[in-house]
mmCIF file of N, CA and C in Angstrom:
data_model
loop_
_atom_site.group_PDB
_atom_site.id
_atom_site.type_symbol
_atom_site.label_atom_id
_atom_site.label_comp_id
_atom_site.label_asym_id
_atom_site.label_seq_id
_atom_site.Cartn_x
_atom_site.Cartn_y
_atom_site.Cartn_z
ATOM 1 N N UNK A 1 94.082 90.214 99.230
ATOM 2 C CA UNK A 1 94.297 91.642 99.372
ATOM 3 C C UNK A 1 95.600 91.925 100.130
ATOM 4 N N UNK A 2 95.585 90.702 100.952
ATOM 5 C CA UNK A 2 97.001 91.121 101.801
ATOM 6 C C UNK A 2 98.145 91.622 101.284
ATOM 7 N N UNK A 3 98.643 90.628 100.172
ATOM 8 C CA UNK A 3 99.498 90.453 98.951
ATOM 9 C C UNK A 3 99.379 91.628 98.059
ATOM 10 N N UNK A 4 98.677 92.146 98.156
ATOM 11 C CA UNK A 4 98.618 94.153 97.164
ATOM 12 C C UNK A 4 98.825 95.030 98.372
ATOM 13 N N UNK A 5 98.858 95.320 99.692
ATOM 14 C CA UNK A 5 99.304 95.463 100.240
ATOM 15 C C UNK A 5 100.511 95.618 100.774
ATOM 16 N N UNK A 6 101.461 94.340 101.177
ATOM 17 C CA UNK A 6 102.331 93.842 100.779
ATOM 18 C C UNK A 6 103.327 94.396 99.810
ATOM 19 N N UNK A 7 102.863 94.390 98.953
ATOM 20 C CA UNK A 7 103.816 95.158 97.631
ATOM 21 C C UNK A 7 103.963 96.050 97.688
ATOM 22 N N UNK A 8 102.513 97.048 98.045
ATOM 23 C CA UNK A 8 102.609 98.090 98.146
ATOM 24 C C UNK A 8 103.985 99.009 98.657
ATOM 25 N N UNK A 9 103.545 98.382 99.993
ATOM 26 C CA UNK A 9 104.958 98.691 100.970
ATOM 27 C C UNK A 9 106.173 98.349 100.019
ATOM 28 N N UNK A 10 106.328 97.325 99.576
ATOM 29 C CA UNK A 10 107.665 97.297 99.025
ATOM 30 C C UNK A 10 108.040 98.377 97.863
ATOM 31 N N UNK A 11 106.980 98.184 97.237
ATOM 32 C CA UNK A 11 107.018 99.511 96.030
ATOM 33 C C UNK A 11 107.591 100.757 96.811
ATOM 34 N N UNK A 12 106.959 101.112 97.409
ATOM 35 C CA UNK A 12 107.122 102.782 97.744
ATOM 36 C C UNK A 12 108.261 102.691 98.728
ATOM 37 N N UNK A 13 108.741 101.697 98.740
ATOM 38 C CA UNK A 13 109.875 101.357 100.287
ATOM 39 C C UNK A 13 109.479 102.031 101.450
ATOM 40 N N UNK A 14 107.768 101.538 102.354
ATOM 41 C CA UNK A 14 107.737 102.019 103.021
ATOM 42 C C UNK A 14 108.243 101.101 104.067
ATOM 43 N N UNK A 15 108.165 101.105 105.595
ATOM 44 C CA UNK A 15 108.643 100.703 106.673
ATOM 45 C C UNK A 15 107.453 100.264 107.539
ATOM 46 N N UNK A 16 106.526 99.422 107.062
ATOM 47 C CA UNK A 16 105.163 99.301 108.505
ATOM 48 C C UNK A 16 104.347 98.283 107.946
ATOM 49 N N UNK A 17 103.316 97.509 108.589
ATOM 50 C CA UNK A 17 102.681 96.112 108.189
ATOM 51 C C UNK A 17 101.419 97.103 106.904
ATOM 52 N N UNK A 18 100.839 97.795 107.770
ATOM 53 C CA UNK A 18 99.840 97.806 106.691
ATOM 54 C C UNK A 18 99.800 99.668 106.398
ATOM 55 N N UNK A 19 99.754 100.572 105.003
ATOM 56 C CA UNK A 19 99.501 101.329 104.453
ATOM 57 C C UNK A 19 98.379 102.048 105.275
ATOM 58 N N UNK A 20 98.470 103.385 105.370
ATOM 59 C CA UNK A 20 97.458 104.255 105.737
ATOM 60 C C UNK A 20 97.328 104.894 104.354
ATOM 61 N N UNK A 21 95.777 104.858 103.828
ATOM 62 C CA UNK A 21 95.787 105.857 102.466
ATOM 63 C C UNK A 21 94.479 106.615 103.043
ATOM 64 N N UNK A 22 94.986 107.899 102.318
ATOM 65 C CA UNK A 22 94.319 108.944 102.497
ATOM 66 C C UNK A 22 94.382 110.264 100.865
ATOM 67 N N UNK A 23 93.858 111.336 101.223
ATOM 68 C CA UNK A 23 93.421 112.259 100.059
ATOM 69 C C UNK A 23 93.922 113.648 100.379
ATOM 70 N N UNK A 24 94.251 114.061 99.020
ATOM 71 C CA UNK A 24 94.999 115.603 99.039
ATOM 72 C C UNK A 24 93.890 116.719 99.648
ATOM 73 N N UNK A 25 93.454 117.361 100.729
ATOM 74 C CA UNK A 25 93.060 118.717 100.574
ATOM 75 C C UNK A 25 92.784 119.406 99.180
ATOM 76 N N UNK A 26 91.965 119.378 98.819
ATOM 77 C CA UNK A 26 91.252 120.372 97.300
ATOM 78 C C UNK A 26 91.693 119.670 96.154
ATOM 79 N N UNK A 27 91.875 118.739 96.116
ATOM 80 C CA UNK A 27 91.467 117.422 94.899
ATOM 81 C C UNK A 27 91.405 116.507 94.523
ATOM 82 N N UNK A 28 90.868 115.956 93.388
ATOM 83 C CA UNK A 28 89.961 114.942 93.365
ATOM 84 C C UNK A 28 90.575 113.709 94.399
ATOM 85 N N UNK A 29 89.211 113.326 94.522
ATOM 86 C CA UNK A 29 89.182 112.230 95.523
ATOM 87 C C UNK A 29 88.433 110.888 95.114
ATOM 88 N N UNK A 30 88.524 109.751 95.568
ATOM 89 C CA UNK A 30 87.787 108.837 95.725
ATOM 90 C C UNK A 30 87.635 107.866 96.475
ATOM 91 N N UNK A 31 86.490 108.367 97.180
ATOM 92 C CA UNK A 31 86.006 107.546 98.207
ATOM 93 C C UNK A 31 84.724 106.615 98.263
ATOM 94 N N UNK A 32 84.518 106.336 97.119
ATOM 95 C CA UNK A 32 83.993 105.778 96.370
ATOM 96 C C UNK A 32 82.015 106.049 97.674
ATOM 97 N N UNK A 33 82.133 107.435 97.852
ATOM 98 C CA UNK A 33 80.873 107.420 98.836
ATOM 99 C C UNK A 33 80.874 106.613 100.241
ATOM 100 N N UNK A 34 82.128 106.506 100.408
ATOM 101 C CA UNK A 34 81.806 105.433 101.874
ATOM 102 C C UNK A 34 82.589 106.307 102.812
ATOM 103 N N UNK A 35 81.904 107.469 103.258
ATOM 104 C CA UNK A 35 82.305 108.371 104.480
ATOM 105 C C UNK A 35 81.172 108.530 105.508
ATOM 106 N N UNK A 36 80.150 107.764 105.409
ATOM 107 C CA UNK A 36 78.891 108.154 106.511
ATOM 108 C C UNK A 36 79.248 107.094 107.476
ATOM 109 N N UNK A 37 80.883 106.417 107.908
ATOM 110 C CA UNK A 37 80.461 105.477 109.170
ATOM 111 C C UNK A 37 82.239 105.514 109.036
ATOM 112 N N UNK A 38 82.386 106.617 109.254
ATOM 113 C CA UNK A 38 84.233 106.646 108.859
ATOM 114 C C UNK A 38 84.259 108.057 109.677
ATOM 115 N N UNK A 39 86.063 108.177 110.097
ATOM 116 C CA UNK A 39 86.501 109.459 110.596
ATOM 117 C C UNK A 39 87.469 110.175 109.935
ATOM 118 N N UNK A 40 87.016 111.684 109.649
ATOM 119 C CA UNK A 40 87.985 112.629 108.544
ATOM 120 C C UNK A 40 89.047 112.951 109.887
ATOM 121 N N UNK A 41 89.854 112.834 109.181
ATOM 122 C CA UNK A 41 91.139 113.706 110.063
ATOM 123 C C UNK A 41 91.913 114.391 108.809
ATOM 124 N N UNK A 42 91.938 115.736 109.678
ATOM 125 C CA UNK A 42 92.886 116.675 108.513
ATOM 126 C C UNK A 42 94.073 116.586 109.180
ATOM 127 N N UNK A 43 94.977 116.396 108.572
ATOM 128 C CA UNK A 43 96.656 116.193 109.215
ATOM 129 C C UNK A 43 97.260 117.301 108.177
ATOM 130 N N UNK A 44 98.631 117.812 108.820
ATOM 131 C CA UNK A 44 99.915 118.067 108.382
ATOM 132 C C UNK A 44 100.688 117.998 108.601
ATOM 133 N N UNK A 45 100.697 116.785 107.457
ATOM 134 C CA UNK A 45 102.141 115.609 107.201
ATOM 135 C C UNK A 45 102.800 116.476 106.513
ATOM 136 N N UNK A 46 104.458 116.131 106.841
ATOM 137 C CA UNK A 46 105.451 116.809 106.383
ATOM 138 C C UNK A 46 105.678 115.864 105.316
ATOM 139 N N UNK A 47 106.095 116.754 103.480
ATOM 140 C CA UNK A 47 106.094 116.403 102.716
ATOM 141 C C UNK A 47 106.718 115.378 102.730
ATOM 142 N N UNK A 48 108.082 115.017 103.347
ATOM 143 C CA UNK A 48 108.793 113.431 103.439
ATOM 144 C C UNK A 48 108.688 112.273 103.979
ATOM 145 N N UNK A 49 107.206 112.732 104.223
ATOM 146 C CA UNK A 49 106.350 111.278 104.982
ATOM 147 C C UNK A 49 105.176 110.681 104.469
ATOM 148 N N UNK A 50 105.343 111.473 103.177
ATOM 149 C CA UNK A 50 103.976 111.148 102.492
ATOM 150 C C UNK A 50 104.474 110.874 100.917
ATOM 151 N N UNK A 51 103.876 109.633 100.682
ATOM 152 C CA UNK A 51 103.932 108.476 99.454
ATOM 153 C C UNK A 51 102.353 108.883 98.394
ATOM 154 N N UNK A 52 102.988 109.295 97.206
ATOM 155 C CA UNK A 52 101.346 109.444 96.190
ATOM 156 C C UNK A 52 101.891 108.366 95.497
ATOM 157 N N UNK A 53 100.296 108.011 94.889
ATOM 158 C CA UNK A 53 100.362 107.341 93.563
ATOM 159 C C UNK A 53 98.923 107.553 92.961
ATOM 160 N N UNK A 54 98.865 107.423 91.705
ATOM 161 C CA UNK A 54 97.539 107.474 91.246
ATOM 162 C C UNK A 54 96.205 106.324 91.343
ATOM 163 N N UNK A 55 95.413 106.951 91.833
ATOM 164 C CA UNK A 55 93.933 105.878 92.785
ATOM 165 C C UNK A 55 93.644 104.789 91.400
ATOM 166 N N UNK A 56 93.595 105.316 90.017
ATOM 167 C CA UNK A 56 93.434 104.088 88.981
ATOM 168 C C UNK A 56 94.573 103.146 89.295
ATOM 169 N N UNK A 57 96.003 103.622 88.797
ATOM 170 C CA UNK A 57 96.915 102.693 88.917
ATOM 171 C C UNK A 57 96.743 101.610 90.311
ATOM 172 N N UNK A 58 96.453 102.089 91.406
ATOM 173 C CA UNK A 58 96.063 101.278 92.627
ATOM 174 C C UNK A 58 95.188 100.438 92.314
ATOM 175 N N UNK A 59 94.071 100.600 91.840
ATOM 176 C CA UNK A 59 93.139 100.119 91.876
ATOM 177 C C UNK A 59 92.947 98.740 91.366
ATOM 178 N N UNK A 60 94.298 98.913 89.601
ATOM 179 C CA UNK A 60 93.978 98.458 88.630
ATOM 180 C C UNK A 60 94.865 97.180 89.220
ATOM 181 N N UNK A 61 96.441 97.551 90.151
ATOM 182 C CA UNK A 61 97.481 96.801 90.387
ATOM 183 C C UNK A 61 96.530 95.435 91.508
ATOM 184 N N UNK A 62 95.974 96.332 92.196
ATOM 185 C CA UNK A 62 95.201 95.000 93.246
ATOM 186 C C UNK A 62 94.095 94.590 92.715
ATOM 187 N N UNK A 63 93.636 94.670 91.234
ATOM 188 C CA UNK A 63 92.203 93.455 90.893
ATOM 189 C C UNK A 63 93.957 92.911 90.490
ATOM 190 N N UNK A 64 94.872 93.327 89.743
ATOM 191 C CA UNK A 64 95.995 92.564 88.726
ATOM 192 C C UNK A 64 96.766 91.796 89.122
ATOM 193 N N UNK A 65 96.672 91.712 90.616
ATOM 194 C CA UNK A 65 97.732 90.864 90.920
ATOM 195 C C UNK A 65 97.408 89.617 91.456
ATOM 196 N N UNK A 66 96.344 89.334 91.456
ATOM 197 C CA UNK A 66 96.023 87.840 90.854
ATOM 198 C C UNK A 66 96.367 87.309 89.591
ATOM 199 N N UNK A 67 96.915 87.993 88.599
ATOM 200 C CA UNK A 67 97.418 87.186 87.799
ATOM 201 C C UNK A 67 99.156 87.209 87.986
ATOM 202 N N UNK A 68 99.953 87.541 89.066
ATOM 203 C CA UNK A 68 100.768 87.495 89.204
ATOM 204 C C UNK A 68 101.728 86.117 89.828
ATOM 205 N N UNK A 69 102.409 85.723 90.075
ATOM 206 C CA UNK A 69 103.215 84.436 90.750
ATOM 207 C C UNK A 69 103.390 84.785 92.117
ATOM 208 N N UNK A 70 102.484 83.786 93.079
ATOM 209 C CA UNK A 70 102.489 83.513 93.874
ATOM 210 C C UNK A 70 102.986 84.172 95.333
ATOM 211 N N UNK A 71 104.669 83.958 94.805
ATOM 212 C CA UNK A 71 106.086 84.216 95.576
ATOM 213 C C UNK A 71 106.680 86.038 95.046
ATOM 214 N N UNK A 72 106.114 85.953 94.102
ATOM 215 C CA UNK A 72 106.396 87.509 93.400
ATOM 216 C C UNK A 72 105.621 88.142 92.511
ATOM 217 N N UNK A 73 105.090 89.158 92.996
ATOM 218 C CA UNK A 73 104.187 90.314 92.256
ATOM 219 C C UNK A 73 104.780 91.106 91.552
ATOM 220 N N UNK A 74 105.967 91.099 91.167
ATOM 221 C CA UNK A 74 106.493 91.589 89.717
ATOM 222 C C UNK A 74 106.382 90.844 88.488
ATOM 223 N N UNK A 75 106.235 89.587 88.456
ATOM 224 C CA UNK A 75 106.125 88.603 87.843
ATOM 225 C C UNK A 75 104.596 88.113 87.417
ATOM 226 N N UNK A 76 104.374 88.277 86.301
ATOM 227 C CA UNK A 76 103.167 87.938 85.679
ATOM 228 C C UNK A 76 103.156 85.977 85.416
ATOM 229 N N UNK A 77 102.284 85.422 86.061
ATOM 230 C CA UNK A 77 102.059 83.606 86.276
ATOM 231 C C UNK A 77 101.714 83.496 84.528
ATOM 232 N N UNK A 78 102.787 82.078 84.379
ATOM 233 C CA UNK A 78 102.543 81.729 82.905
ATOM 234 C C UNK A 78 101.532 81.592 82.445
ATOM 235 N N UNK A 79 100.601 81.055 83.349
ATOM 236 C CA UNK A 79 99.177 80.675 83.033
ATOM 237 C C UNK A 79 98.300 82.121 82.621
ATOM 238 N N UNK A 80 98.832 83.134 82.540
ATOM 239 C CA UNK A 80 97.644 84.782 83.151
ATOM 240 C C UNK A 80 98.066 85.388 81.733
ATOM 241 N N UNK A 81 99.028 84.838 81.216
ATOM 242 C CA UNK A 81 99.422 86.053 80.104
ATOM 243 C C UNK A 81 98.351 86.765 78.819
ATOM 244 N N UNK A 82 97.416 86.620 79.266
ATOM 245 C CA UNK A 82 96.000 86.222 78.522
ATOM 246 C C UNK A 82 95.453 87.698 79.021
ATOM 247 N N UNK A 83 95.394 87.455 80.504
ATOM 248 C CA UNK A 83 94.864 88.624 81.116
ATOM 249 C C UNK A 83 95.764 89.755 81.486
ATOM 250 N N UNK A 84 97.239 89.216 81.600
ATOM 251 C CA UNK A 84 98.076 90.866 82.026
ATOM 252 C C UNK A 84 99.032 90.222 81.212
ATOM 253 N N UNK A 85 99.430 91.317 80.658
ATOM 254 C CA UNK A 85 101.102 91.546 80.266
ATOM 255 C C UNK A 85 102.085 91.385 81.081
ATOM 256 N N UNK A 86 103.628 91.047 80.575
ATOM 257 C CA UNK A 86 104.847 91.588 81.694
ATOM 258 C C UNK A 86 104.905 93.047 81.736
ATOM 259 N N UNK A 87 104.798 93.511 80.336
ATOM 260 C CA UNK A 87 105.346 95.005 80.058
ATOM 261 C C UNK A 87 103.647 95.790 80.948
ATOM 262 N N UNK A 88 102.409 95.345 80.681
ATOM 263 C CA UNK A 88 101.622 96.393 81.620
ATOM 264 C C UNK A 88 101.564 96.316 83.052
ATOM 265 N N UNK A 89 102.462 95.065 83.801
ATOM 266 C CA UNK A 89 102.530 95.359 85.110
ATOM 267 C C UNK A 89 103.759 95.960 85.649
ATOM 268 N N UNK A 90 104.726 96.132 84.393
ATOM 269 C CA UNK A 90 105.379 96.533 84.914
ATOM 270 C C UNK A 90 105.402 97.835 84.943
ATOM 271 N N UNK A 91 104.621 98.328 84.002
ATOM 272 C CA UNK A 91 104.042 100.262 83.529
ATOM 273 C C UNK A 91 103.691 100.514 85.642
ATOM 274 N N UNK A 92 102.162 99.383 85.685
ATOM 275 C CA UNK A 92 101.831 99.646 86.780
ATOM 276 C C UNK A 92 102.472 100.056 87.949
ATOM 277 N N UNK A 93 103.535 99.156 88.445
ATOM 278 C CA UNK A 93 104.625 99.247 89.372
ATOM 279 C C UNK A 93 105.281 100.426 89.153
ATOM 280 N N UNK A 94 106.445 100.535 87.828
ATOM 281 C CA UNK A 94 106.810 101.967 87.942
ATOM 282 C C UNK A 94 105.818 102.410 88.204
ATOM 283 N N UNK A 95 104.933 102.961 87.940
ATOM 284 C CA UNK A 95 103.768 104.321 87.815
ATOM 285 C C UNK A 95 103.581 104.595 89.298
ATOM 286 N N UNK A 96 103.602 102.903 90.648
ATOM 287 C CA UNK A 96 103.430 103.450 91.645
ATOM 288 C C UNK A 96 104.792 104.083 92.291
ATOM 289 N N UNK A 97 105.555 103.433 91.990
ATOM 290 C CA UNK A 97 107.307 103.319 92.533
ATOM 291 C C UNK A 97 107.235 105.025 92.187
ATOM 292 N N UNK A 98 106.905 105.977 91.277
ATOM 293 C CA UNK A 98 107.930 107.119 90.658
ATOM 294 C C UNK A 98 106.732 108.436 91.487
ATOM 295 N N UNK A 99 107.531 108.817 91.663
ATOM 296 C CA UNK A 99 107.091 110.270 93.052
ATOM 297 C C UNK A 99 106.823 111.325 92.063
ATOM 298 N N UNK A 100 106.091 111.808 91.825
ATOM 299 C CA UNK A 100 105.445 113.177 91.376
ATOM 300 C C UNK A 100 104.923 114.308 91.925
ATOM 301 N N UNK A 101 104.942 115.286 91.680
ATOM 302 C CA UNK A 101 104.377 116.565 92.394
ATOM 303 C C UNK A 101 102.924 116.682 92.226
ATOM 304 N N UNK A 102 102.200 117.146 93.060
ATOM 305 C CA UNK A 102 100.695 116.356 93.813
ATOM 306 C C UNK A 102 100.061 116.492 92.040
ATOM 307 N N UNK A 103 100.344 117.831 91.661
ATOM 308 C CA UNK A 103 99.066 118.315 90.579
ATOM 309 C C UNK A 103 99.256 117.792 89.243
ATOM 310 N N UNK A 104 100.145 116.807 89.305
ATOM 311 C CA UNK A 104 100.640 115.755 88.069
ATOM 312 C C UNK A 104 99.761 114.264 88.443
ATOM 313 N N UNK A 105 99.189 114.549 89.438
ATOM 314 C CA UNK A 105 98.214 113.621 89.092
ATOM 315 C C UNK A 105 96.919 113.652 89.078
ATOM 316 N N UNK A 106 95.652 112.587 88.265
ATOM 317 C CA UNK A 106 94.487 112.765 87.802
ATOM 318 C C UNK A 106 93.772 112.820 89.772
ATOM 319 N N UNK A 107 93.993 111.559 90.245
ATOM 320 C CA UNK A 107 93.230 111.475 91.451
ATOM 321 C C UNK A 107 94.233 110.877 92.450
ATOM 322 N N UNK A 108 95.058 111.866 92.811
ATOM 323 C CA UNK A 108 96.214 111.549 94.076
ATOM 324 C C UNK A 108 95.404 110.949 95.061
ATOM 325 N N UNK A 109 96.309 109.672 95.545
ATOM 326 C CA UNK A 109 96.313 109.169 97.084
ATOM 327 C C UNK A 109 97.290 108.847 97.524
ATOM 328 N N UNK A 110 97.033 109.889 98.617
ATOM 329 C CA UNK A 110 98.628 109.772 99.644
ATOM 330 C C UNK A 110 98.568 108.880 100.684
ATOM 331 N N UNK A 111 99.760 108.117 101.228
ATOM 332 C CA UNK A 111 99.844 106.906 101.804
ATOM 333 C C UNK A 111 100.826 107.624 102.594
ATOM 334 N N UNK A 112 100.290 106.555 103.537
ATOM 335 C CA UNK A 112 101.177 107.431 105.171
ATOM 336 C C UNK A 112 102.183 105.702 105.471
ATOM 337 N N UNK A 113 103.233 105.931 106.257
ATOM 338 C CA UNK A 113 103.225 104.558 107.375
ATOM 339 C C UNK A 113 103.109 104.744 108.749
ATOM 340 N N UNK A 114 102.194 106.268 109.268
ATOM 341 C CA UNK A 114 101.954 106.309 110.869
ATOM 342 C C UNK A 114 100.967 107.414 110.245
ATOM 343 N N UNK A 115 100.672 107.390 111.155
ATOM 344 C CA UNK A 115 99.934 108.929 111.732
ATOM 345 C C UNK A 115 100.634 109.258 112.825
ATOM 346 N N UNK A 116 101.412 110.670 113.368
ATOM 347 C CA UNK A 116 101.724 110.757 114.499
ATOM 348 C C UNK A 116 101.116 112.018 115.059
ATOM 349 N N UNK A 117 100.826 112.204 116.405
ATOM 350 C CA UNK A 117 99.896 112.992 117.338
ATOM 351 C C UNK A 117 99.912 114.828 116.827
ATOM 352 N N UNK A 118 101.332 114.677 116.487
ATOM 353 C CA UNK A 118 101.293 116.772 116.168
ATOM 354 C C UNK A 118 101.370 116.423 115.052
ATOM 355 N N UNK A 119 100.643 115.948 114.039
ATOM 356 C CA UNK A 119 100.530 115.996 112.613
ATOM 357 C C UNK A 119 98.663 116.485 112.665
ATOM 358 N N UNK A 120 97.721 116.049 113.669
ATOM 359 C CA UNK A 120 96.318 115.955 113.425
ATOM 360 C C UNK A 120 96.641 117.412 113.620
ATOM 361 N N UNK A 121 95.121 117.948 112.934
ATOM 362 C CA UNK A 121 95.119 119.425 112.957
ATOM 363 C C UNK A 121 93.600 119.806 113.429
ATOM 364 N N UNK A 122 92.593 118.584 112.633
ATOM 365 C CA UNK A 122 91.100 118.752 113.113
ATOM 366 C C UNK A 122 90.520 117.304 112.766
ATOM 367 N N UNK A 123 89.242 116.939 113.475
ATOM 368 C CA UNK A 123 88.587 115.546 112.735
ATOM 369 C C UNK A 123 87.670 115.646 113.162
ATOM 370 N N UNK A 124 86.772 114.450 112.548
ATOM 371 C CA UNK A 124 85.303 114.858 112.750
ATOM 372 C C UNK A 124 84.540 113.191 111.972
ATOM 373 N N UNK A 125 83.579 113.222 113.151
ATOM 374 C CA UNK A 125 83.479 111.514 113.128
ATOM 375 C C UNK A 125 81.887 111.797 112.034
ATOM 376 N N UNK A 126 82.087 110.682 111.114
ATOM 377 C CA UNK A 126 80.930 110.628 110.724
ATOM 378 C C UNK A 126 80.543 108.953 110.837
ATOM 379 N N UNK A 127 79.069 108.777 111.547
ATOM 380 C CA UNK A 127 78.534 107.616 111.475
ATOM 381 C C UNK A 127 76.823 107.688 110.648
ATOM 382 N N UNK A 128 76.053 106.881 110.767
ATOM 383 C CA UNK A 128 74.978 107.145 110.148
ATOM 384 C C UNK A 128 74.201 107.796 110.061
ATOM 385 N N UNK A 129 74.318 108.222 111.698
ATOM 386 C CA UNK A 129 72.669 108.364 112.027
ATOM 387 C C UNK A 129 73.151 110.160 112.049
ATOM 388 N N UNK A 130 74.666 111.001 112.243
ATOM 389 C CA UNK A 130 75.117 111.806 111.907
ATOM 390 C C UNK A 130 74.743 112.290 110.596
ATOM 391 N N UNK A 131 74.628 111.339 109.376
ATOM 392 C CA UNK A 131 74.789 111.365 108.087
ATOM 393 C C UNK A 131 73.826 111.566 107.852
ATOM 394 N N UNK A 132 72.715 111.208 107.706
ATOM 395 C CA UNK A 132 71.189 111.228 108.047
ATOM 396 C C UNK A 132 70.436 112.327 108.424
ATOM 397 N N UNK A 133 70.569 112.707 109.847
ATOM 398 C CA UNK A 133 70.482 113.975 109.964
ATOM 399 C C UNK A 133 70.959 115.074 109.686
ATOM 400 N N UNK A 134 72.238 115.309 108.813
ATOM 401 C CA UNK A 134 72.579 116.344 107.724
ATOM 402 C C UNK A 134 71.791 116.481 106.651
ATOM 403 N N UNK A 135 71.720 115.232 106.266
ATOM 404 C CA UNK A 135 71.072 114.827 104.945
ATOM 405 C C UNK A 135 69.367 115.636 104.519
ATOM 406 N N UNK A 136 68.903 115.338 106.137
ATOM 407 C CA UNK A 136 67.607 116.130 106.065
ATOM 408 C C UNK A 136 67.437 117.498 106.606
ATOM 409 N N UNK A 137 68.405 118.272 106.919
ATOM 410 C CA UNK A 137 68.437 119.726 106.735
ATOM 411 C C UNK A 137 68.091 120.178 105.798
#
């Protein structure tokens, strides 16, 4: 996982070890249900600090890059050509590399490389036993 990571950053030319991803305010999302032991923070990030790409293309690039070479994740391993293309990883990559305006995409996720202190605006911790007792209201 490190190694999709990794790229990540290089793709989007960000500047930091590991990606903060997060979700647009009023659409679609996926969190694949795992918010009952997690903390929402609503931020406002200034538009030039914030990296989208589409949550499939993500998704699809880190099962895919196991079939990639080793030393380079642009590069599809001779042995894989079975399972990925050159030409569909490289769709993938552009697709994350190219910046779009939020509502051009199906399920935006925006990627931070900080969070900084006058960006939080509100948050709110959810753990289980929180989750639980909503649940049975």
């Amino acid at each position: 996982m490190d190694r999709a990571y990794s790229a990540l950053v290089e793709i989007l030319g960000l500047h930091c070890e590991c990606p903060i991803f997060g979700c647009l305010r009023f659409r679609r999302q996926c969190t694949n249900g795992k918010v009952s032991s997690s903390a929402k923070l609503v931020l406002k990030v200034p538009d030039e600090c914030v990296k989208l790409t589409e949550y499939s293309v993500w998704a699809d690039f880190m099962y895919h890059i196991q079939y990639t070479k080793p030393a380079d994740y642009t590069m599809v391993a001779v042995d894989s050509v079975e399972q990925l293309s050159q030409a569909q990883l490289d769709k993938m990559i552009h697709s994350l590399k190219k910046q779009r305006r939020p509502l051009a995409y199906h399920c935006p996720q925006a990627i931070l490389e900080e969070i900084r202190p006058e960006w939080l605006v509100d948050f709110s911790l959810h753990n289980k036993e929180s989750f639980w007792q909503r649940r049975k209201r």
